[in-house]
C-alpha positions as a Markdown table, in Angstrom:
| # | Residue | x | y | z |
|---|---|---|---|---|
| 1 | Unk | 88.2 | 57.2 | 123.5 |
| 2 | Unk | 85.2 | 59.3 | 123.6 |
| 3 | Unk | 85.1 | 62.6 | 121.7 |
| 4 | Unk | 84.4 | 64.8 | 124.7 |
| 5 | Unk | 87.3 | 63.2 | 126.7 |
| 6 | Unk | 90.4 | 62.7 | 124.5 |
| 7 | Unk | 93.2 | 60.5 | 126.1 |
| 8 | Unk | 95.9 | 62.3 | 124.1 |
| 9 | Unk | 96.6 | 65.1 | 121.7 |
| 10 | Unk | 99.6 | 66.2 | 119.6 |
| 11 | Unk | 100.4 | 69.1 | 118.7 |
| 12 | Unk | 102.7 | 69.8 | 115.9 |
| 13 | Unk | 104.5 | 73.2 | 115.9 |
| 14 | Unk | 107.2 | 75.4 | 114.2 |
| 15 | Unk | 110.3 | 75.8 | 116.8 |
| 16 | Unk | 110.3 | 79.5 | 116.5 |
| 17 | Unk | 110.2 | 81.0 | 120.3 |
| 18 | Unk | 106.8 | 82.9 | 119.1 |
| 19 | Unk | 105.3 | 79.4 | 117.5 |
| 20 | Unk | 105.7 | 77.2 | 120.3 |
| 21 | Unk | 104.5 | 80.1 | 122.9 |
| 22 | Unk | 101.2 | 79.6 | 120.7 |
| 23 | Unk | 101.6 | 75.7 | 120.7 |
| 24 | Unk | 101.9 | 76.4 | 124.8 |
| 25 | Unk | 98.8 | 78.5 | 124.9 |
| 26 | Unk | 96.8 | 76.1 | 122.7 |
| 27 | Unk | 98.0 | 73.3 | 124.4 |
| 28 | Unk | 97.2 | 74.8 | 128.0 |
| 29 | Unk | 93.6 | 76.1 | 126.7 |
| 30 | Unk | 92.9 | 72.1 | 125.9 |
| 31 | Unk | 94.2 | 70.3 | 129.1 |
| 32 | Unk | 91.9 | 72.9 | 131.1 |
| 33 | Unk | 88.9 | 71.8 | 128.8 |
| 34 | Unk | 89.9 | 67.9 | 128.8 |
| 35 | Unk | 91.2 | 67.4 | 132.3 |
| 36 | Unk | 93.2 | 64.0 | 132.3 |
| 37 | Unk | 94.3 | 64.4 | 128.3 |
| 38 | Unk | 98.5 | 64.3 | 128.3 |
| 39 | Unk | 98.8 | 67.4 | 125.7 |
| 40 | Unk | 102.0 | 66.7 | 123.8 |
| 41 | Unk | 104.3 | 69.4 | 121.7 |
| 42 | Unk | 105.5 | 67.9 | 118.3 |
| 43 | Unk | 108.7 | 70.3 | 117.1 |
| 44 | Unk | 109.7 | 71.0 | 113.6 |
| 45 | Unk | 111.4 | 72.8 | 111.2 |
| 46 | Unk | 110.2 | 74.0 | 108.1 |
| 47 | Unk | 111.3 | 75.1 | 105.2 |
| 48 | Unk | 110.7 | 78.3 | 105.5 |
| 49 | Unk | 112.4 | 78.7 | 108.4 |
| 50 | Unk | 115.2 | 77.4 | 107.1 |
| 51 | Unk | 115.4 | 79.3 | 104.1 |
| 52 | Unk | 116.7 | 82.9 | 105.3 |
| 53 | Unk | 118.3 | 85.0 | 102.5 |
| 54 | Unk | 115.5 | 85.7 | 100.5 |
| 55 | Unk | 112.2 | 87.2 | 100.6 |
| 56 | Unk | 109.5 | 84.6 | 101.0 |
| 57 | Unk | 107.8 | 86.0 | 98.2 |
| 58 | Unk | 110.9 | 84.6 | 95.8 |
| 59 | Unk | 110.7 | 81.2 | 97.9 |
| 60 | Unk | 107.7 | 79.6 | 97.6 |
| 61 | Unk | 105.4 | 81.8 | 100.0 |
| 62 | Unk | 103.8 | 81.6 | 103.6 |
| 63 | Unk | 102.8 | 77.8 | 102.6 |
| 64 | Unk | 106.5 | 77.0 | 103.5 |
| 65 | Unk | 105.6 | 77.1 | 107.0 |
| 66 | Unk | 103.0 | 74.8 | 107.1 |
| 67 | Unk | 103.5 | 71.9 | 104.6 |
| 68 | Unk | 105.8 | 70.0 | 107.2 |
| 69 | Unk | 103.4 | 70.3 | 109.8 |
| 70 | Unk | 100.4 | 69.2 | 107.7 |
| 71 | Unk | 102.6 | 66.1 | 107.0 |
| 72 | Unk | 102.7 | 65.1 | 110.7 |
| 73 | Unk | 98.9 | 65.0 | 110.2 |
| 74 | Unk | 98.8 | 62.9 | 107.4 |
| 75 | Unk | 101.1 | 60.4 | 108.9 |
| 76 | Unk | 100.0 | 60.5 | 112.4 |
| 77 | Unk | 102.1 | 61.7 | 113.9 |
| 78 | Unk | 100.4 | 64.6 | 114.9 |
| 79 | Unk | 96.3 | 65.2 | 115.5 |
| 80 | Unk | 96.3 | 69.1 | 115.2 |
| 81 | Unk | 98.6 | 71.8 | 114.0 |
| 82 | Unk | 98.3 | 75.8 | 115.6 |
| 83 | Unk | 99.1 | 78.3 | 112.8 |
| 84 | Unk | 99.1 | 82.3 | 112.8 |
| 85 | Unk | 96.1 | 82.8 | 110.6 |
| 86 | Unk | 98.3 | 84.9 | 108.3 |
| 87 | Unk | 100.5 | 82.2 | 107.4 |
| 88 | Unk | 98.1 | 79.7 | 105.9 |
| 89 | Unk | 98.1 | 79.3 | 102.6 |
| 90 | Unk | 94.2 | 80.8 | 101.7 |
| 91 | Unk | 94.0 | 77.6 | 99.7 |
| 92 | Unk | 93.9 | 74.5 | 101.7 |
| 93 | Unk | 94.3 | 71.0 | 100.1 |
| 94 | Unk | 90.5 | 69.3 | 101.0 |
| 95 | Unk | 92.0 | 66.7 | 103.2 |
| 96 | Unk | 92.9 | 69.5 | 105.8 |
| 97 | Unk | 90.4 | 71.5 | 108.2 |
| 98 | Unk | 90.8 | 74.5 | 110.0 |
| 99 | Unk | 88.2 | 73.7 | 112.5 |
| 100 | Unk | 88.7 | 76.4 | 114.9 |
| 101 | Unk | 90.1 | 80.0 | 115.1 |
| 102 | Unk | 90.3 | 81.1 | 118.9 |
| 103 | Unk | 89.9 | 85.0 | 120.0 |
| 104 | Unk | 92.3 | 87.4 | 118.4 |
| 105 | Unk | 95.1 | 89.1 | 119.7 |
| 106 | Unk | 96.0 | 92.8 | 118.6 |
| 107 | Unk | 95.7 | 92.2 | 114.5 |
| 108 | Unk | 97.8 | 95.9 | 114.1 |
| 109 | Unk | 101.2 | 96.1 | 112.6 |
| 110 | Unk | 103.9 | 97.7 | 115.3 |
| 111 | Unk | 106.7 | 100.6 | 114.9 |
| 112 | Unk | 109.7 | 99.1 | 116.6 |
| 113 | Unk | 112.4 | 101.6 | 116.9 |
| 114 | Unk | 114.9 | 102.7 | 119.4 |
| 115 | Unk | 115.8 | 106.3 | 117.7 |
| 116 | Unk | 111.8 | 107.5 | 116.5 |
| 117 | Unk | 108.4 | 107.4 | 117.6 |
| 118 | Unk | 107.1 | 106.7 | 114.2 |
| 119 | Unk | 107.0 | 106.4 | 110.6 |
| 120 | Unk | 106.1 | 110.1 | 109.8 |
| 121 | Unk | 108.7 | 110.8 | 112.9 |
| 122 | Unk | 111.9 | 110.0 | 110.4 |
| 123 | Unk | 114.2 | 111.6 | 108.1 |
| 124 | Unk | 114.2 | 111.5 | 104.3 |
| 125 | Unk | 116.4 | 108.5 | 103.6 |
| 126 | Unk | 116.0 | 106.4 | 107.3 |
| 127 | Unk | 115.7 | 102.6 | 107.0 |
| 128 | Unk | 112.7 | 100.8 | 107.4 |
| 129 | Unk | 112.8 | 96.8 | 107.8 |
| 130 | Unk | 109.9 | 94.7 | 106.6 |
| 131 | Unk | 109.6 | 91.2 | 105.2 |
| 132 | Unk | 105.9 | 92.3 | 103.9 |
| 133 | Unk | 105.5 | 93.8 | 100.3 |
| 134 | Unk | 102.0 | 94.8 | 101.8 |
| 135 | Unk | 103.5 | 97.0 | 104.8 |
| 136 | Unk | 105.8 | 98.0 | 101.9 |
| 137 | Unk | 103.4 | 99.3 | 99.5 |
| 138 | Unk | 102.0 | 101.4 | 102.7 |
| 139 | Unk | 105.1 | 102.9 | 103.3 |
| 140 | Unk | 106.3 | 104.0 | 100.1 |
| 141 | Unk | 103.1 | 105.0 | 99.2 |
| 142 | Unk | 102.6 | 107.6 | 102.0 |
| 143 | Unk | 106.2 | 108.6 | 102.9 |
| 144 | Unk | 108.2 | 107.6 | 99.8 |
| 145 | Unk | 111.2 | 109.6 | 101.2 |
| 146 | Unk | 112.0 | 106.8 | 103.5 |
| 147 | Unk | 114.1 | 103.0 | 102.5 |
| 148 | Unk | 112.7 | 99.9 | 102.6 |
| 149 | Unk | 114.9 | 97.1 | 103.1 |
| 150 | Unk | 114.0 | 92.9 | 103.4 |
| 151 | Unk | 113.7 | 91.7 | 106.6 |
| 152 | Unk | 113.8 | 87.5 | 107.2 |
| 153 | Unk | 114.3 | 85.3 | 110.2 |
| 154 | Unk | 112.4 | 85.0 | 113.6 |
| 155 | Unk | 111.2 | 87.6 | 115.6 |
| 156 | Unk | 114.5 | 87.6 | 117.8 |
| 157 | Unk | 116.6 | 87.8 | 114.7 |
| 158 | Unk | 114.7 | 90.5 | 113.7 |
| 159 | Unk | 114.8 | 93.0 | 117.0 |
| 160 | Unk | 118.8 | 92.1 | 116.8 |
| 161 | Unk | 119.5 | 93.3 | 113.1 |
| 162 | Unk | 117.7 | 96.6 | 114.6 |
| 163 | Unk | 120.1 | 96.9 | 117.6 |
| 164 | Unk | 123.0 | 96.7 | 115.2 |
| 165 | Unk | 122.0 | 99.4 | 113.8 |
| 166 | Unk | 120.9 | 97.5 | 110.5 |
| 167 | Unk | 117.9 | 99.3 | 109.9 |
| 168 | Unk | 116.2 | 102.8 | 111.5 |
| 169 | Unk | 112.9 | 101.1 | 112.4 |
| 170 | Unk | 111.2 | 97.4 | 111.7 |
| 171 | Unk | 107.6 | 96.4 | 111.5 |
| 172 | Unk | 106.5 | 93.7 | 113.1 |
| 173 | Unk | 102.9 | 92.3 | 114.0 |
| 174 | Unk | 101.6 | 93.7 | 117.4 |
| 175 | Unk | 100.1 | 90.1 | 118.3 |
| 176 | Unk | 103.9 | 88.4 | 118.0 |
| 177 | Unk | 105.3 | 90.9 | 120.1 |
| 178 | Unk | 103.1 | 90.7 | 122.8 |
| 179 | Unk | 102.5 | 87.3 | 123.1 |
| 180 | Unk | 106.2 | 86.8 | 123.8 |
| 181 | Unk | 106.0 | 89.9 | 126.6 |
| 182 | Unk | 108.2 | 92.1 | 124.3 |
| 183 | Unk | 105.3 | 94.7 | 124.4 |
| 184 | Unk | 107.8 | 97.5 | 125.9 |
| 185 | Unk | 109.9 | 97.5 | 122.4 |
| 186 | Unk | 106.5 | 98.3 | 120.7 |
| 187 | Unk | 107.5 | 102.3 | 120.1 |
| 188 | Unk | 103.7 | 102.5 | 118.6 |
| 189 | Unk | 101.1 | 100.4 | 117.1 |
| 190 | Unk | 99.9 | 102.0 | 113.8 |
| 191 | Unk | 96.2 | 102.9 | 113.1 |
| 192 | Unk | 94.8 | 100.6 | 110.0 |
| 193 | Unk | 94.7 | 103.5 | 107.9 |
| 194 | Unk | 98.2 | 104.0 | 108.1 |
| 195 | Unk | 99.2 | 99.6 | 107.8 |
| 196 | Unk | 96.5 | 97.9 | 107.4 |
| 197 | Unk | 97.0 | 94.0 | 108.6 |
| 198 | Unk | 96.9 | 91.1 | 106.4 |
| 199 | Unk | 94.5 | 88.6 | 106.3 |
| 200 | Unk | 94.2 | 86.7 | 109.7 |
| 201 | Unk | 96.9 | 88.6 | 111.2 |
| 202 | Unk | 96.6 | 88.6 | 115.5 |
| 203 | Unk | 94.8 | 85.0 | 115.5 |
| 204 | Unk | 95.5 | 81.5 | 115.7 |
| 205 | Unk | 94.1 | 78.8 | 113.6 |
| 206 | Unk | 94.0 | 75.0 | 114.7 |
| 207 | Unk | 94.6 | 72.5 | 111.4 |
| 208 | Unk | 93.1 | 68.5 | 110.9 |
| 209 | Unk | 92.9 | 66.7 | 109.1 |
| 210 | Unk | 89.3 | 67.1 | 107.4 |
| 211 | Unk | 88.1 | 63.0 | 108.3 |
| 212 | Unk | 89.3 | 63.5 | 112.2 |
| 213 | Unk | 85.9 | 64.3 | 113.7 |
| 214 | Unk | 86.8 | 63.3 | 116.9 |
| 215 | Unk | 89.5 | 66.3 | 116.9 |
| 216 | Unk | 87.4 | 68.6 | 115.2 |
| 217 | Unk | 84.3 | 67.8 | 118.8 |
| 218 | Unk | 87.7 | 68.3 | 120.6 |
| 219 | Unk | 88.5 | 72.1 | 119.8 |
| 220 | Unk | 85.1 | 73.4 | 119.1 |
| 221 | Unk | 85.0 | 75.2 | 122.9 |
| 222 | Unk | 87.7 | 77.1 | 122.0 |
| 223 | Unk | 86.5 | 78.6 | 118.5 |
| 224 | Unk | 85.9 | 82.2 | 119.1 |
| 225 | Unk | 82.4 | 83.3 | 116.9 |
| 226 | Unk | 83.8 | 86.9 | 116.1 |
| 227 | Unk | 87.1 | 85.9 | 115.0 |
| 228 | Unk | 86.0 | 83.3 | 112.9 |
| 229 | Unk | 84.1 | 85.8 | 110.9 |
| 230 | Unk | 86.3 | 88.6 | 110.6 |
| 231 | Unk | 89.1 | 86.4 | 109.2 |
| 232 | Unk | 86.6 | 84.3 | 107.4 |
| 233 | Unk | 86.3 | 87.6 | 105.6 |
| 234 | Unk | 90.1 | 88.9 | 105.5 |
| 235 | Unk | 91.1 | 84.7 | 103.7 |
| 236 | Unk | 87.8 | 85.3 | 100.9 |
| 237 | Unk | 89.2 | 88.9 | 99.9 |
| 238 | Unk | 92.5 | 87.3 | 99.5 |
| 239 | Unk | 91.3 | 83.9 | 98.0 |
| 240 | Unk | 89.7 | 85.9 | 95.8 |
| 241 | Unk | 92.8 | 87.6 | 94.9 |
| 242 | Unk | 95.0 | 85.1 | 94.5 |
| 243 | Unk | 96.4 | 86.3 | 97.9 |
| 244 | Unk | 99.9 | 85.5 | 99.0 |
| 245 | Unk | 102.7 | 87.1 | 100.3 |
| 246 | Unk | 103.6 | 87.8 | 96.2 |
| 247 | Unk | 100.8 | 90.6 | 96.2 |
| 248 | Unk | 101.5 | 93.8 | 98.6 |
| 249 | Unk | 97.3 | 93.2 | 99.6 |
| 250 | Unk | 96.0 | 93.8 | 102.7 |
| 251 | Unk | 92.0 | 93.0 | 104.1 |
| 252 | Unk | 91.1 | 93.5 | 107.5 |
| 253 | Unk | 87.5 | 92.8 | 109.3 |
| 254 | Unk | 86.2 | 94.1 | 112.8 |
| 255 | Unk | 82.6 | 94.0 | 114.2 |
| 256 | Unk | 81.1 | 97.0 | 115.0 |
| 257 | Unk | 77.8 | 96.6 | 116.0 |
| 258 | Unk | 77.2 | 93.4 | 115.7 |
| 259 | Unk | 77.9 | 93.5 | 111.8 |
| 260 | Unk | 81.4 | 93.1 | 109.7 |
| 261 | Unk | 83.0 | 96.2 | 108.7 |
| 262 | Unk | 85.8 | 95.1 | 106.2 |
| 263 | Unk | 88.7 | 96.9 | 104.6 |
| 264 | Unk | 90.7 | 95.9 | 101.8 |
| 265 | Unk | 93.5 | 97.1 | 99.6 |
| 266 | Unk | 96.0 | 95.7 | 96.5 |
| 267 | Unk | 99.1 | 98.0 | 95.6 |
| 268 | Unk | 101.7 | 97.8 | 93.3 |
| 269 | Unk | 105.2 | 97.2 | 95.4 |
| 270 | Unk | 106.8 | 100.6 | 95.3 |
| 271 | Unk | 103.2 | 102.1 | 96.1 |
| 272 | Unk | 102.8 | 104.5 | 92.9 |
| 273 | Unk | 98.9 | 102.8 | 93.3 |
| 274 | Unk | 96.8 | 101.4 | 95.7 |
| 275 | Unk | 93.2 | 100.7 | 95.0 |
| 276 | Unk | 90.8 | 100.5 | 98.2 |
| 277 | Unk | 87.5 | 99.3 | 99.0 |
| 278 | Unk | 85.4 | 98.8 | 102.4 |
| 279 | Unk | 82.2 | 97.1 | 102.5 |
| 280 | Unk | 79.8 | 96.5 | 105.6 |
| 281 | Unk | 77.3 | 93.2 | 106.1 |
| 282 | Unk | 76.3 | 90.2 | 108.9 |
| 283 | Unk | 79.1 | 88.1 | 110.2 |
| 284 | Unk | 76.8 | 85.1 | 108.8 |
| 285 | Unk | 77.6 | 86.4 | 105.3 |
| 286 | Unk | 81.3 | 86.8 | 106.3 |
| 287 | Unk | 83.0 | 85.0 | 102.8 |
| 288 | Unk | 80.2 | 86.6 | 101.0 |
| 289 | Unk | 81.0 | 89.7 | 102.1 |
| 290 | Unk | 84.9 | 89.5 | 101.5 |
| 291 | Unk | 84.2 | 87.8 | 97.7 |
| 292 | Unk | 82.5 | 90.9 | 97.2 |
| 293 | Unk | 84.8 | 93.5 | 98.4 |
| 294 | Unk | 87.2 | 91.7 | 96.0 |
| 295 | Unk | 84.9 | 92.2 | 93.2 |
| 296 | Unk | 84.9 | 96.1 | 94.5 |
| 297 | Unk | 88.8 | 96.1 | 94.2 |
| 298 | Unk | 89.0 | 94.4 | 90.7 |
| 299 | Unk | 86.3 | 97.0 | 89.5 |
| 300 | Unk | 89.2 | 99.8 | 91.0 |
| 301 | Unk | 92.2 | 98.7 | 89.3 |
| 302 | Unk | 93.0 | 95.8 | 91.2 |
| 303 | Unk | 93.1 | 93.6 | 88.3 |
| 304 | Unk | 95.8 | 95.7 | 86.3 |
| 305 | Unk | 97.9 | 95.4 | 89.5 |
| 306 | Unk | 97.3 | 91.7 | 90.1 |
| 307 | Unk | 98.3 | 91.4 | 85.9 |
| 308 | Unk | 101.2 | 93.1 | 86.3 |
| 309 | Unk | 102.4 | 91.2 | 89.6 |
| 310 | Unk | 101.3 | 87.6 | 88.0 |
């Protein structure tokens, strides 16, 4: 088997309908670039979809997603893994590589609600459903009149507990939404200065393991140069951190003018303090860039916060 032609590829994948629609797309994406390769889906459940009454944040964190997965790669039965960038752990054990990061959906958070138009459209006391103490820390912070309630399970789940009548309103990732045509029960997508996205939030990251150079020739058409260095930047602001879904922290990178124009922010939960910070700098420089805007946060307040939280 020649790297530029593989004969076969597997693809190992959360069940979740949004997870395997990303499997699909990948999978699609390398059959048109490797004509001839059988592309094969590899299903499985992990444990943090399995684990549904409590926040992930009490669990174990976003890694819970992925560790199954990465064990189809270390056993073979798998040669790559598709993740949503915001749920890799921003520390990676070194025999795993995330070789490739293709073109970004919408990175912006969503207001889903069949009674208001938006946040600042509801009444003191109205319930807001999120499984993110970062989108939490927003929304206390700038309209603590409202509730904020825990939100788990896949993105179906999710839209039924608000049809219930469970909560008022739910926010869910833009990208998610729209990648499984449910764009019409997006009631608005919120401006970054109102939610700003976690790290890698909107793109897709391919795994391998580290030593499979013949997978990592494989995907390298497929690595989008812009969204490599925006989230490249988001994962070293929370690396930096400690990130994880324990710490309400949000960074988010675009490029505006051919340079990196990054945002970050670390609250405490019930958002009585959030420090920010932006910084601007080449995509080259793109981990630089987000180690620095971390130092900027710590020299806010971020490390009292981060204390506090630890």
């Amino acid at each position: 088997m020649s790297q530029s032609s593989p004969e076969r590829i597997v693809i190992a994948t959360r069940e979740s309908r949004l997870a395997l629609w990303q499997a699909e797309h990948i999978k699609a994406r390398l059959e048109a670039l490797h004509p001839g390769c059988r592309v094969e889906l590899l299903g499985m459940t992990t444990r943090g979809d399995q684990i549904l009454d409590r926040p992930l944040a009490k669990v174990g964190g976003k890694g819970l997603f992925v560790k199954e997965l990465e064990t189809a790669l270390l056993d073979g039965r798998a040669d790559i893994a598709v993740h949503s960038m915001k749920d890799v752990p921003m520390v990676m054990e070194p025999e795993f590589a995330l070789p490739c990061i293709t073109a970004r959906e919408v990175p912006l958070d969503a207001f889903v609600s069949s009674r208001y138009e938006s946040l600042a459209d509801m009444p003191p006391g109205a319930v807001v459903g999120t499984s993110s103490l970062r989108r939490e820390s927003q929304i206390h912070a700038q309209y603590p009149f409202l509730g904020v309630t825990s939100l788990r399970g896949n993105l179906d789940t999710r839209l039924r507990k608000l049809d219930e009548g469970q909560y008022d309103a739910i926010i869910l990732a833009a990208a998610g939404l729209t990648r499984l045509g449910l764009g019409e029960r997006i009631r608005s997508v919120m401006p970054a200065e109102v939610s700003l996205p976690a790290a890698g939030q909107g793109a897709l990251g391919i795994e391998c393991l580290a030593a499979r150079a013949d997978v990592i020739g494989w995907l390298q058409p497929l690595v989008d140069a812009d969204t490599t260095a925006c989230v490249l930047a988001e994962r070293a602001v929370a690396r930096a951190l400690a990130g994880s879904c324990e710490v309400p922290l949000g960074a988010y990178a675009v490029m505006r003018e051919g340079r990196l124009w990054l945002r970050g922010f670390v609250a405490r939960p019930d958002g009585s303090t959030i420090v920010r910070a932006e910084r601007e700098g080449a995509p080259a420089e793109a981990e630089a860039l987000g180690r620095a805007l971390a130092d900027d946060l710590r020299a806010q307040g971020a490390e009292a916060i981060l204390a506090e939280l630890g």
